[in-house]
């Protein structure tokens, strides 16, 4: 059990060892913080959270395993004293909304400074009611319910063609892109919309009025032979 008056214990979760090592070096250099575990997958993160009962979990948004919302939910259920701070390369308001719903205490872009990271950890440890967000004004506006565009023009084009049931190869040819670039755009779209599949991304984009309803991926119907 953690000492409520002792240093803040932190679990670092990222699938890149170099990132984990860098974060550990920063945190362990603080007199009021100590890293009590490192994980590279969602399953290991949950297991270590249960075992170590950290005050704070620094959770990368793209670790292998379960969806990030599932991982946060499991940590919150099994280790209710842990405050989860998300670290992300993506400034996606829809995913941010989903994560706030499941109880994260912070969402920081990986471009934040060392001082901002340390301040966020100290803030969520000291104040149970505080949520720390280091995101763009556009994302914050979307979270607060204001209408804003969250997809780039190219991402919207890729999603519109995805909604027409085109393959990645066909989308690449249509937009004069490489297939790898199309995959990268789709990955960004999934993160921004909090989607788990192509159809889910299209449906969420339609709900957010990012693409037209008629662009939705058609549902295939089973072929029936003509009546004789």
Short mmCIF file of C-alpha atoms in Angstrom, two decimals:
data_model
loop_
_atom_site.label_atom_id
_atom_site.label_comp_id
_atom_site.label_asym_id
_atom_site.label_seq_id
_atom_site.Cartn_x
_atom_site.Cartn_y
_atom_site.Cartn_z
CA UNK A 1 0.00 0.00 0.00
CA UNK A 2 1.32 3.44 -0.89
CA UNK A 3 2.24 5.88 1.86
CA UNK A 4 -0.13 8.86 1.39
CA UNK A 5 2.59 11.16 2.69
CA UNK A 6 5.44 9.54 0.78
CA UNK A 7 6.75 10.13 -2.73
CA UNK A 8 4.41 9.76 -5.68
CA UNK A 9 4.75 6.28 -7.12
CA UNK A 10 4.47 6.07 -10.90
CA UNK A 11 3.91 3.21 -13.35
CA UNK A 12 5.32 4.01 -16.80
CA UNK A 13 3.58 2.33 -19.75
CA UNK A 14 4.96 2.67 -23.28
CA UNK A 15 5.87 0.07 -25.91
CA UNK A 16 9.18 1.81 -26.67
CA UNK A 17 11.93 0.93 -24.20
CA UNK A 18 13.83 4.13 -24.97
CA UNK A 19 10.79 6.24 -24.06
CA UNK A 20 10.29 4.32 -20.83
CA UNK A 21 13.95 4.78 -19.92
CA UNK A 22 13.75 8.51 -20.62
CA UNK A 23 10.63 8.95 -18.50
CA UNK A 24 12.11 6.89 -15.68
CA UNK A 25 15.26 9.01 -15.68
CA UNK A 26 13.20 12.21 -15.47
CA UNK A 27 10.90 10.94 -12.72
CA UNK A 28 13.51 9.22 -10.56
CA UNK A 29 15.53 12.45 -10.55
CA UNK A 30 12.71 14.08 -8.55
CA UNK A 31 12.86 13.81 -4.77
CA UNK A 32 9.08 13.41 -4.55
CA UNK A 33 8.62 10.74 -7.25
CA UNK A 34 9.67 7.14 -7.82
CA UNK A 35 8.99 4.77 -10.72
CA UNK A 36 7.67 1.47 -9.35
CA UNK A 37 7.21 -0.37 -12.62
CA UNK A 38 7.42 -0.33 -16.41
CA UNK A 39 5.16 -2.01 -18.96
CA UNK A 40 5.05 -2.30 -22.73
CA UNK A 41 1.58 -3.83 -23.24
CA UNK A 42 -1.89 -3.21 -21.89
CA UNK A 43 -2.07 -6.58 -20.14
CA UNK A 44 1.25 -6.06 -18.35
CA UNK A 45 0.17 -2.54 -17.41
CA UNK A 46 -3.01 -3.79 -15.72
CA UNK A 47 -1.16 -6.60 -13.94
CA UNK A 48 1.54 -4.24 -12.61
CA UNK A 49 -1.04 -1.65 -11.57
CA UNK A 50 -2.77 -4.28 -9.46
CA UNK A 51 0.53 -5.53 -8.00
CA UNK A 52 2.24 -2.18 -7.35
CA UNK A 53 -0.83 0.04 -6.68
CA UNK A 54 0.85 3.22 -8.01
CA UNK A 55 -0.44 6.71 -7.37
CA UNK A 56 -0.12 7.61 -11.06
CA UNK A 57 -0.07 5.60 -14.29
CA UNK A 58 1.55 7.28 -17.30
CA UNK A 59 -0.16 5.45 -20.17
CA UNK A 60 0.85 5.70 -23.82
CA UNK A 61 -2.22 5.75 -26.03
CA UNK A 62 -0.95 3.22 -28.59
CA UNK A 63 0.43 0.32 -26.58
CA UNK A 64 -0.19 -3.21 -27.92
CA UNK A 65 -3.13 -5.14 -26.50
CA UNK A 66 -6.55 -3.83 -25.58
CA UNK A 67 -8.05 -0.55 -26.72
CA UNK A 68 -6.84 2.31 -24.53
CA UNK A 69 -10.33 2.97 -23.12
CA UNK A 70 -10.54 -0.69 -22.05
CA UNK A 71 -7.12 -0.49 -20.40
CA UNK A 72 -8.04 2.66 -18.49
CA UNK A 73 -11.34 1.11 -17.37
CA UNK A 74 -9.60 -2.03 -16.06
CA UNK A 75 -6.95 -0.04 -14.21
CA UNK A 76 -9.60 2.18 -12.64
CA UNK A 77 -11.62 -0.86 -11.57
CA UNK A 78 -8.74 -2.94 -10.21
CA UNK A 79 -6.59 -0.10 -8.86
CA UNK A 80 -9.03 2.69 -7.90
CA UNK A 81 -6.34 4.72 -6.20
CA UNK A 82 -4.34 5.11 -9.42
CA UNK A 83 -4.69 8.32 -11.40
CA UNK A 84 -4.25 7.71 -15.14
CA UNK A 85 -2.50 10.29 -17.30
CA UNK A 86 -2.51 9.63 -21.04
CA UNK A 87 0.55 10.41 -23.15
CA UNK A 88 -0.22 10.79 -26.85
CA UNK A 89 1.13 11.95 -30.19
CA UNK A 90 -2.42 12.72 -31.30
CA UNK A 91 -4.58 15.72 -30.51
CA UNK A 92 -7.95 13.99 -31.04
CA UNK A 93 -11.05 15.46 -29.33
CA UNK A 94 -13.34 12.48 -29.91
CA UNK A 95 -10.91 10.06 -28.31
CA UNK A 96 -10.27 12.59 -25.55
CA UNK A 97 -14.00 12.65 -24.81
CA UNK A 98 -14.10 8.86 -24.55
CA UNK A 99 -11.10 8.80 -22.23
CA UNK A 100 -12.51 11.51 -19.97
CA UNK A 101 -15.69 9.45 -19.73
CA UNK A 102 -13.78 6.42 -18.40
CA UNK A 103 -11.98 8.50 -15.81
CA UNK A 104 -8.55 9.68 -16.96
CA UNK A 105 -7.04 12.49 -14.92
CA UNK A 106 -4.80 13.90 -17.62
CA UNK A 107 -4.17 13.95 -21.36
CA UNK A 108 -0.77 15.23 -22.42
CA UNK A 109 0.71 15.48 -25.88
CA UNK A 110 4.20 14.06 -26.05
CA UNK A 111 5.40 17.48 -27.12
CA UNK A 112 4.94 18.82 -23.56
CA UNK A 113 7.98 19.95 -21.64
CA UNK A 114 9.55 18.11 -18.71
CA UNK A 115 8.16 20.77 -16.37
CA UNK A 116 4.62 20.34 -17.72
CA UNK A 117 4.79 16.57 -17.25
CA UNK A 118 6.03 16.84 -13.67
CA UNK A 119 3.45 19.52 -12.87
CA UNK A 120 0.66 17.30 -14.20
CA UNK A 121 1.75 14.36 -12.05
CA UNK A 122 1.96 16.50 -8.93
CA UNK A 123 -1.40 18.12 -9.67
CA UNK A 124 -3.39 14.89 -9.99
CA UNK A 125 -1.69 13.45 -6.90
CA UNK A 126 -2.50 16.47 -4.74
CA UNK A 127 -5.96 17.38 -6.07
CA UNK A 128 -8.52 14.59 -6.53
CA UNK A 129 -10.80 16.86 -8.54
CA UNK A 130 -8.29 18.18 -11.05
CA UNK A 131 -8.02 17.04 -14.67
CA UNK A 132 -4.95 18.21 -16.59
CA UNK A 133 -5.28 18.65 -20.35
CA UNK A 134 -2.38 19.74 -22.54
CA UNK A 135 -4.14 19.82 -25.91
CA UNK A 136 -4.96 22.32 -28.63
CA UNK A 137 -7.72 24.89 -28.29
CA UNK A 138 -9.54 23.09 -31.11
CA UNK A 139 -9.69 19.85 -29.14
CA UNK A 140 -10.70 21.64 -25.97
CA UNK A 141 -13.49 23.41 -27.84
CA UNK A 142 -14.76 20.10 -29.18
CA UNK A 143 -14.72 18.53 -25.72
CA UNK A 144 -16.68 21.49 -24.39
CA UNK A 145 -19.34 20.91 -27.03
CA UNK A 146 -18.43 23.50 -29.64
CA UNK A 147 -18.51 22.52 -33.29
CA UNK A 148 -15.12 22.22 -34.92
CA UNK A 149 -13.41 20.24 -37.66
CA UNK A 150 -11.15 17.51 -36.33
CA UNK A 151 -10.05 15.86 -39.57
CA UNK A 152 -7.66 17.38 -42.07
CA UNK A 153 -8.88 17.78 -45.65
CA UNK A 154 -6.81 14.79 -46.75
CA UNK A 155 -8.08 12.64 -43.88
CA UNK A 156 -11.64 13.54 -44.82
CA UNK A 157 -10.98 12.58 -48.44
CA UNK A 158 -9.55 9.23 -47.35
CA UNK A 159 -12.53 8.58 -45.09
CA UNK A 160 -15.05 9.51 -47.76
CA UNK A 161 -13.49 6.99 -50.13
CA UNK A 162 -13.34 4.45 -47.32
CA UNK A 163 -17.07 5.01 -46.86
CA UNK A 164 -17.55 4.04 -50.49
CA UNK A 165 -15.98 0.65 -49.67
CA UNK A 166 -12.79 1.32 -51.63
CA UNK A 167 -9.69 -0.64 -50.64
CA UNK A 168 -6.49 1.06 -49.49
CA UNK A 169 -4.97 0.36 -52.91
CA UNK A 170 -7.93 1.96 -54.67
CA UNK A 171 -7.89 4.98 -52.37
CA UNK A 172 -4.16 5.42 -52.96
CA UNK A 173 -4.69 5.37 -56.73
CA UNK A 174 -7.61 7.78 -56.56
CA UNK A 175 -5.71 10.32 -54.45
CA UNK A 176 -2.26 9.76 -56.00
CA UNK A 177 -0.84 8.57 -52.68
CA UNK A 178 1.13 5.54 -51.61
CA UNK A 179 -0.74 2.76 -49.86
CA UNK A 180 1.44 3.32 -46.77
CA UNK A 181 0.31 6.94 -46.65
CA UNK A 182 -3.33 5.88 -46.86
CA UNK A 183 -2.78 3.47 -43.97
CA UNK A 184 -1.16 6.26 -41.95
CA UNK A 185 -4.11 8.56 -42.59
CA UNK A 186 -6.55 5.84 -41.55
CA UNK A 187 -4.59 5.21 -38.38
CA UNK A 188 -4.75 8.91 -37.52
CA UNK A 189 -8.47 8.95 -38.28
CA UNK A 190 -9.10 6.00 -35.98
CA UNK A 191 -7.25 7.71 -33.14
CA UNK A 192 -8.94 11.06 -33.66
CA UNK A 193 -12.43 9.55 -33.78
CA UNK A 194 -11.81 6.85 -31.17
CA UNK A 195 -12.79 4.26 -33.79
CA UNK A 196 -11.99 0.55 -33.79
CA UNK A 197 -12.75 -0.26 -37.44
CA UNK A 198 -13.33 1.35 -40.83
CA UNK A 199 -17.11 1.13 -40.46
CA UNK A 200 -16.94 2.51 -36.92
CA UNK A 201 -14.85 5.46 -38.18
CA UNK A 202 -17.36 6.20 -40.94
CA UNK A 203 -20.33 5.98 -38.58
CA UNK A 204 -18.68 8.27 -36.03
CA UNK A 205 -17.72 10.75 -38.76
CA UNK A 206 -21.32 10.78 -39.98
CA UNK A 207 -22.59 11.37 -36.43
CA UNK A 208 -20.14 14.27 -36.06
CA UNK A 209 -21.20 15.68 -39.48
CA UNK A 210 -17.67 15.27 -40.83
CA UNK A 211 -18.87 13.37 -43.89
CA UNK A 212 -22.29 13.10 -45.50
CA UNK A 213 -24.66 10.30 -44.42
CA UNK A 214 -24.89 8.96 -47.98
CA UNK A 215 -21.13 8.30 -47.85
CA UNK A 216 -21.67 5.58 -45.24
CA UNK A 217 -20.22 2.16 -46.11
CA UNK A 218 -23.01 0.08 -47.65
CA UNK A 219 -24.06 -3.05 -45.80
CA UNK A 220 -23.74 -6.05 -48.13
CA UNK A 221 -26.91 -8.04 -48.75
CA UNK A 222 -26.97 -11.77 -49.21
CA UNK A 223 -27.57 -12.68 -52.83
CA UNK A 224 -30.91 -14.28 -53.51
CA UNK A 225 -31.61 -16.16 -56.73
CA UNK A 226 -34.40 -14.73 -58.89
CA UNK A 227 -37.85 -16.20 -58.45
CA UNK A 228 -38.70 -18.79 -61.03
#
